[in-house]
Each structure stands twice: as structure tokens, then as C-alpha cells.
mmCIF file of C-alpha atoms in Angstrom:
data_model
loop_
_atom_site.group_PDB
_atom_site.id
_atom_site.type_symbol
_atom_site.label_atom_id
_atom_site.label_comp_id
_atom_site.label_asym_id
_atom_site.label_seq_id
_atom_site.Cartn_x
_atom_site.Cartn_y
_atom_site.Cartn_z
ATOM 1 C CA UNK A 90 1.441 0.060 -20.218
ATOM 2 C CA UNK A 91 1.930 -2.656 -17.549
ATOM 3 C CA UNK A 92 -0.212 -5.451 -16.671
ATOM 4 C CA UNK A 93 -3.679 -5.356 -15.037
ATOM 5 C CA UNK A 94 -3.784 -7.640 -12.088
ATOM 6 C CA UNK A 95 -7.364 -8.781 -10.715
ATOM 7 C CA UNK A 96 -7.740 -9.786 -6.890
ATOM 8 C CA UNK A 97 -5.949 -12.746 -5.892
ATOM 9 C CA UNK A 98 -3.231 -12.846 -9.097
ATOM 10 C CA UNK A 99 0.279 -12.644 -8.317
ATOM 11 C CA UNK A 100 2.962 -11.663 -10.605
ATOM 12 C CA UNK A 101 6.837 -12.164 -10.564
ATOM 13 C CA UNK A 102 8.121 -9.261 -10.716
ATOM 14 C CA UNK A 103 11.926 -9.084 -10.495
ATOM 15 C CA UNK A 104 12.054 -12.474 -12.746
ATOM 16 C CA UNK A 105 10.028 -10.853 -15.301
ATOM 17 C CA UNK A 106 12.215 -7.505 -15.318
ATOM 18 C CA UNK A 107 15.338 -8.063 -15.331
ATOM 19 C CA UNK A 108 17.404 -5.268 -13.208
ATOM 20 C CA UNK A 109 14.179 -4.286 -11.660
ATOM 21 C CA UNK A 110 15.775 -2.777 -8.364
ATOM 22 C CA UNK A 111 13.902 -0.241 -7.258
ATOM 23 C CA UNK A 112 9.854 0.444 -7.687
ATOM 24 C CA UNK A 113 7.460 3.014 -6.750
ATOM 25 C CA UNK A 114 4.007 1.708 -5.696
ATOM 26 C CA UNK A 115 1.642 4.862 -6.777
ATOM 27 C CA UNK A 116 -1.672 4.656 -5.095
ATOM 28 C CA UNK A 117 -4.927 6.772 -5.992
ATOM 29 C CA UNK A 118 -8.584 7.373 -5.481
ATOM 30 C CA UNK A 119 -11.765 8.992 -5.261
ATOM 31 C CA UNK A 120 -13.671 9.998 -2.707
ATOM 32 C CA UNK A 121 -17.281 11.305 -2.056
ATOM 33 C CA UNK A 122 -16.210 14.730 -0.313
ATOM 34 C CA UNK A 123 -19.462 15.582 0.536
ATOM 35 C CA UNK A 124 -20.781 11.993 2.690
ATOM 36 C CA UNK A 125 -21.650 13.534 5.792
ATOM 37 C CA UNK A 126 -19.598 16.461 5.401
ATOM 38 C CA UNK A 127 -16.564 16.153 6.057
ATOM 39 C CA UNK A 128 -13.181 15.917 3.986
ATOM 40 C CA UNK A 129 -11.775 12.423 3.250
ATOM 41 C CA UNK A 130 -7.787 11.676 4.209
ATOM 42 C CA UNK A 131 -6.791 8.565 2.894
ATOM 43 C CA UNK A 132 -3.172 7.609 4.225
ATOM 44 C CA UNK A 133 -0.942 4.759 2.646
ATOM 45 C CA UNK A 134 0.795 2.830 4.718
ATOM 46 C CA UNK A 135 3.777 -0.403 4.823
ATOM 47 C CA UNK A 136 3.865 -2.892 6.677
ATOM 48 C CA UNK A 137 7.254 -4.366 6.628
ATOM 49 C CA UNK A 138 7.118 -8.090 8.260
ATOM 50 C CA UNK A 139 8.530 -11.744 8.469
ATOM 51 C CA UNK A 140 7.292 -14.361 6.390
ATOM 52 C CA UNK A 141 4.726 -15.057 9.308
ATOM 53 C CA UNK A 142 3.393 -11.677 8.433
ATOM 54 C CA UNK A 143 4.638 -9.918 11.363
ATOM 55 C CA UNK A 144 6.259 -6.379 12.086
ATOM 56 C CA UNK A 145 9.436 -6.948 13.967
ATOM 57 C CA UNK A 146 10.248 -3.845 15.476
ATOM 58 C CA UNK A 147 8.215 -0.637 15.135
ATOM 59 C CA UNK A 148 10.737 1.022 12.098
ATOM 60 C CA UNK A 149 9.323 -1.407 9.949
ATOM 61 C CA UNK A 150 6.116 0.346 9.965
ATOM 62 C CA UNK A 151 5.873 3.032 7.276
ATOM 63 C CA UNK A 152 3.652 5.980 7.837
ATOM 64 C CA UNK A 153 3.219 9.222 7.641
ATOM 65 C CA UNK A 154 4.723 9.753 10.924
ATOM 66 C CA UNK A 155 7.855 7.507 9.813
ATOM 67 C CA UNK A 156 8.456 8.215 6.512
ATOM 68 C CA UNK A 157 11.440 6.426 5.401
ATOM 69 C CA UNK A 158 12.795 3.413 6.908
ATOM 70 C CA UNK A 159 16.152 2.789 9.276
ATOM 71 C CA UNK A 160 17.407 1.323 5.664
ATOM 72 C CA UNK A 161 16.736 2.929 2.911
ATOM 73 C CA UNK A 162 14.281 0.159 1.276
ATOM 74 C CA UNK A 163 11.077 1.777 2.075
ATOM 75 C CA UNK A 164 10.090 5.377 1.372
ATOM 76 C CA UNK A 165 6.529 7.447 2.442
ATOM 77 C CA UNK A 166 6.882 10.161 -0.239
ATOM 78 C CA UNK A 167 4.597 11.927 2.204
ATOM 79 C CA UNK A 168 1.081 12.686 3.330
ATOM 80 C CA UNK A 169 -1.696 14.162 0.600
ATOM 81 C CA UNK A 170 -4.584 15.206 2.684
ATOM 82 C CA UNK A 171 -6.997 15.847 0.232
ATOM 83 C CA UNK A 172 -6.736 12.933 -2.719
ATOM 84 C CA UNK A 173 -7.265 15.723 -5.004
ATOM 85 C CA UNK A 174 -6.247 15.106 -8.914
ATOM 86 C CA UNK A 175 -5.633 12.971 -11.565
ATOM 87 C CA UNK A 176 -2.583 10.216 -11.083
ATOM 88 C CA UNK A 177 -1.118 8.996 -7.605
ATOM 89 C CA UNK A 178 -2.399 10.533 -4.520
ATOM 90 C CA UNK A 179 0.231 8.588 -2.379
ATOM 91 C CA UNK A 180 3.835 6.966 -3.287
ATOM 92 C CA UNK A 181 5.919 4.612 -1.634
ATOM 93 C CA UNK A 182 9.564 3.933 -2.793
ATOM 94 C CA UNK A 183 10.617 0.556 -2.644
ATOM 95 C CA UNK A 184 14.413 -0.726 -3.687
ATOM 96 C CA UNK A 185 14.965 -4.174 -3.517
ATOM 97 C CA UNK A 186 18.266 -4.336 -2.974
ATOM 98 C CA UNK A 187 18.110 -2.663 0.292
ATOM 99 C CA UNK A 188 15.578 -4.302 2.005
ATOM 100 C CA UNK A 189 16.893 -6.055 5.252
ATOM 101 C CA UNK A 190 17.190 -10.078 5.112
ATOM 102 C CA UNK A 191 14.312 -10.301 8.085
ATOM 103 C CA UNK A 192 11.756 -8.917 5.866
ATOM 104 C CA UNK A 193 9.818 -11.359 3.782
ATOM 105 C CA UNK A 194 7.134 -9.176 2.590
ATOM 106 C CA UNK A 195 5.867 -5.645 1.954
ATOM 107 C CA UNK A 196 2.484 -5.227 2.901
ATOM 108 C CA UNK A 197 0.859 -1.719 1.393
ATOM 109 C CA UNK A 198 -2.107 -0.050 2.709
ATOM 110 C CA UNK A 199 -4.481 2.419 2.578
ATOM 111 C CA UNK A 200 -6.669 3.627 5.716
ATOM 112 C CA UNK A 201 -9.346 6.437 5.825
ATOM 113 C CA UNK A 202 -7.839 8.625 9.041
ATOM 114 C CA UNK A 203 -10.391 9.482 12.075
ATOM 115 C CA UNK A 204 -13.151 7.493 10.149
ATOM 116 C CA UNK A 205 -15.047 6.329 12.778
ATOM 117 C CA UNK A 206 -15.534 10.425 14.090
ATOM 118 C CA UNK A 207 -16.449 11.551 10.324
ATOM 119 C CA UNK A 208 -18.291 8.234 9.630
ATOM 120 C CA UNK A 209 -16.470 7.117 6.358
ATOM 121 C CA UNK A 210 -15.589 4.068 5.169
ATOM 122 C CA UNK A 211 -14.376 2.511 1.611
ATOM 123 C CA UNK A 212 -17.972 2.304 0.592
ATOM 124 C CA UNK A 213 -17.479 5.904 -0.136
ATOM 125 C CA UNK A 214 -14.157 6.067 -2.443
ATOM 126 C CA UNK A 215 -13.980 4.685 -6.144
ATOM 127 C CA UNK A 216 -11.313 4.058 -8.192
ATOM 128 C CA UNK A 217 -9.149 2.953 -5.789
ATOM 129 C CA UNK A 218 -5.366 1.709 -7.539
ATOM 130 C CA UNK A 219 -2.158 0.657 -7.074
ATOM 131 C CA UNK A 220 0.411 0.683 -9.950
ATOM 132 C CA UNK A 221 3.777 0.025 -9.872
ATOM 133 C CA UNK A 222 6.024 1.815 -11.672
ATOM 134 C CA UNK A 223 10.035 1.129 -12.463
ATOM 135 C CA UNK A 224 12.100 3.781 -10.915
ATOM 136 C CA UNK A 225 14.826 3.782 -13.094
ATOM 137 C CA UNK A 226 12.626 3.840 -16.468
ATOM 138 C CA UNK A 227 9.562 5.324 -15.860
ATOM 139 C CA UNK A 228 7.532 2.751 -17.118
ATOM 140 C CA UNK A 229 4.289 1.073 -15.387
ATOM 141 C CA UNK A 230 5.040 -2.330 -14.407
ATOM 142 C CA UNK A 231 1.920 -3.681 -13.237
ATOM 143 C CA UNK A 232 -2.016 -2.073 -11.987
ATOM 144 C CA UNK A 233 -4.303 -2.967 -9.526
ATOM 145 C CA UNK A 234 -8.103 -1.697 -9.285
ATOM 146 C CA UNK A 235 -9.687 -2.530 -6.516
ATOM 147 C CA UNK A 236 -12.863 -2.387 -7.618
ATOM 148 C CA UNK A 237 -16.119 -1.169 -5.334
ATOM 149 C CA UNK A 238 -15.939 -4.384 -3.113
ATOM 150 C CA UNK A 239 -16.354 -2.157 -0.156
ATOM 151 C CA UNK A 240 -18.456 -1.056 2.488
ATOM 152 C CA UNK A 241 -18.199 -0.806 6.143
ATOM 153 C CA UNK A 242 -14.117 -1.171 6.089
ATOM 154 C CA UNK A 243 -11.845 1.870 7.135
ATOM 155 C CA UNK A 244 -8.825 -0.418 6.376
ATOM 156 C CA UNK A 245 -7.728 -2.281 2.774
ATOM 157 C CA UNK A 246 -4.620 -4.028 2.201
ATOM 158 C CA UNK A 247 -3.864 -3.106 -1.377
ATOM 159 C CA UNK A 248 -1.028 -5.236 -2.284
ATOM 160 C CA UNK A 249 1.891 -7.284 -0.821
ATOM 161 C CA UNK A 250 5.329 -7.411 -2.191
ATOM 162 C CA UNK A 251 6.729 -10.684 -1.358
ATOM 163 C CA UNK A 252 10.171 -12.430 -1.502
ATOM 164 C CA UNK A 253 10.219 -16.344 -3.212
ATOM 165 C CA UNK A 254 13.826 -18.251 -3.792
ATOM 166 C CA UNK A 255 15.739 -14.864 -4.155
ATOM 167 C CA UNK A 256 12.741 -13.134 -6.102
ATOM 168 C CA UNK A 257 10.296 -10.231 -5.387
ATOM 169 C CA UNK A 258 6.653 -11.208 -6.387
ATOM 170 C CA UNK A 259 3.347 -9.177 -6.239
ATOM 171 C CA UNK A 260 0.394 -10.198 -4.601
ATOM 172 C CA UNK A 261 -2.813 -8.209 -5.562
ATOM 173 C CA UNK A 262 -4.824 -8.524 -1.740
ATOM 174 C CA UNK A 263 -7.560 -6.080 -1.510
ATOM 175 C CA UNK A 264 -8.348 -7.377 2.038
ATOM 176 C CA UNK A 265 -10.510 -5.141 3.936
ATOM 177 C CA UNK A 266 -10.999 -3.833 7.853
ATOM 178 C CA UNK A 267 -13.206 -2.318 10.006
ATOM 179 C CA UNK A 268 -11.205 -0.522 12.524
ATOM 180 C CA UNK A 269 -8.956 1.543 10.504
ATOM 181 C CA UNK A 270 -5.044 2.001 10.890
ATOM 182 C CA UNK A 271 -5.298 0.635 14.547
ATOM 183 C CA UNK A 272 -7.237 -3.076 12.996
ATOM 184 C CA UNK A 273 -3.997 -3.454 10.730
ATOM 185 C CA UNK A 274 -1.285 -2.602 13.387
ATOM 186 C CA UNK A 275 -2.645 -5.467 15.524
ATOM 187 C CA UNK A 276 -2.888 -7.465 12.346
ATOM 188 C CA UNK A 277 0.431 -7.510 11.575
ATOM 189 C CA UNK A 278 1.523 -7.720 15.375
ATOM 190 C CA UNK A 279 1.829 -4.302 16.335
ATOM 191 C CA UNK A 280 0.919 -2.874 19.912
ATOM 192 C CA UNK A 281 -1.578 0.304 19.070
#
């Protein structure tokens, strides 16, 4: 078992594990199914951006409609519509040793899809996580509840992965947005 991480610690990761390359950031939750209706699809994102924060170029956005980055760093294991089950409902691959030298950070995400139309928002899921795991062992490195600090955002940014004097650190955010996937793409300097 890994650590637990409340908001706002950081961790060093790749200074504390030795030959940690590569990581897979597992993200779950829980979701009221039956608030107003309607079916919840919770989509993980990364945000891939210079140390100001900002996307580059549009391949450094990880989606489900770009799963794997230009690369090789950055994975989308794909899209889980319902959140269904016990464990991850979302991965994203990460290997250190591929990410490109204009990336500074690794911001990962998690946005409720059409939202606004099925009025939803983070007030309605619980048990929200993050957890990295070590790809090469199997063993949990670090977890992240968010807790049920939520209520009108469609947007949270889970967790950044950030690089310090030749080191990858962890940053536990849960920052929230109203305004869903579109909010964080202008956040981090995309055109929507």
C-alpha cells in the first residue's frame, strides 16, 4: 500500500523510487445514476504543458478522442462510459522517460461530459481517487481522495505530475470548474 496524499501535499516521486519509469495514474468514482435521470460519463483527461502551465500544441492534450500521445509518454487507456465497478474507472499511462523536454508538467483531469444538458456536476459523485501505481511492479505508489469538496463544478483537476531539477514530483490539486472540459482547455491555453 502506497501513501495517502491530502489536498495540497506533494510527493517526490522518482527520488523516492528509484527506477520508477513508467506509472499508471488509475482514477475512480461514484456517481448518483439516478440525479435527474440520466447516466453519468466521467472522462479523464491530460493536460500536457510548459512550466507556465500551458498546452503547446493540441497533441499534448490527452482525451478520449486522442488517446496516446505523438511520443509515447502519455497513454488514454480509453473511454468507460458508465463508471461502473470496483477499482479504476479510467487509466492513463505515463513513462517518464519519454516525455518530451517542453513539457514541465502533467496535469490529470476528470470532467462530467454534456453536464450542463443532464444537469450534473461533482456534487453528485463520491469517492472520487487517483492512485498511482508502478508499471513495472504492480505496486500502488501513492492515493489521492478527493473528498466531497464539490458542488456546482463539471471540471476537477485531480493531480499534476511535475518535473523539479531532473525529478518527477506529484502534486495532489483537486481544483474545481464550472464549465466542464471546455473551462480547462482555455485554462491551460487551449482554443475550444
Amino acid at each position: 500500500m502506497g501513501i495517502n496524499l491530502a489536498k495540497g501535499q506533494r510527493i517526490d516521486l522518482t527520488k523516492t523510487n528509484p527506477g520508477l519509469t513508467k506509472v499508471i495514474a488509475g482514477l475512480g468514482w461514484d456517481t448518483n445514476r439516478y440525479h435527474g435521470g440520466h447516466d453519468f460519463d466521467l472522462d479523464a483527461s491530460a493536460f500536457l504543458t510548459d512550466a507556465n502551465s500551458r498546452v503547446i500544441q493540441d497533441s499534448d492534450f490527452i482525451f478520449y478522442n486522442n488517446l496516446v500521445h505523438s511520443s509515447g509518454a502519455v497513454e488514454h487507456t480509453g473511454d468507460n462510459r458508465t463508471g461502473e465497478g470496483d477499482g479504476d474507472d479510467e487509466q492513463i499511462k505515463i513513462d517518464f522517460s519519454k516525455v518530451p523536454s517542453h513539457v514541465h508538467r502533467i496535469a490529470i483531469t476528470v470532467t462530467i461530459h454534456d453536464a450542463e444538458a443532464r444537469n450534473q456536476n461533482f456534487g453528485q459523485v463520491s469517492n472520487a481517487f487517483v492512485r498511482l501505481v508502478d508499471e513495472e511492479t504492480n505496486r500502488e505508489v501513492l492515493r489521492f481522495d478527493l473528498g466531497e469538496d464539490f458542488s456546482v463544478e463539471t471540471a476537477v483537476v485531480i493531480c499534476e505530475l511535475y518535473r523539479h531539477n531532473g525529478d518527477w514530483k506529484f502534486n495532489a490539486v483537486g481544483s474545481g470548474f464550472a464549465g466542464g472540459l471546455a473551462a480547462l482547455c482555455r485554462n491551460f491555453g487551449l482554443e475550444v
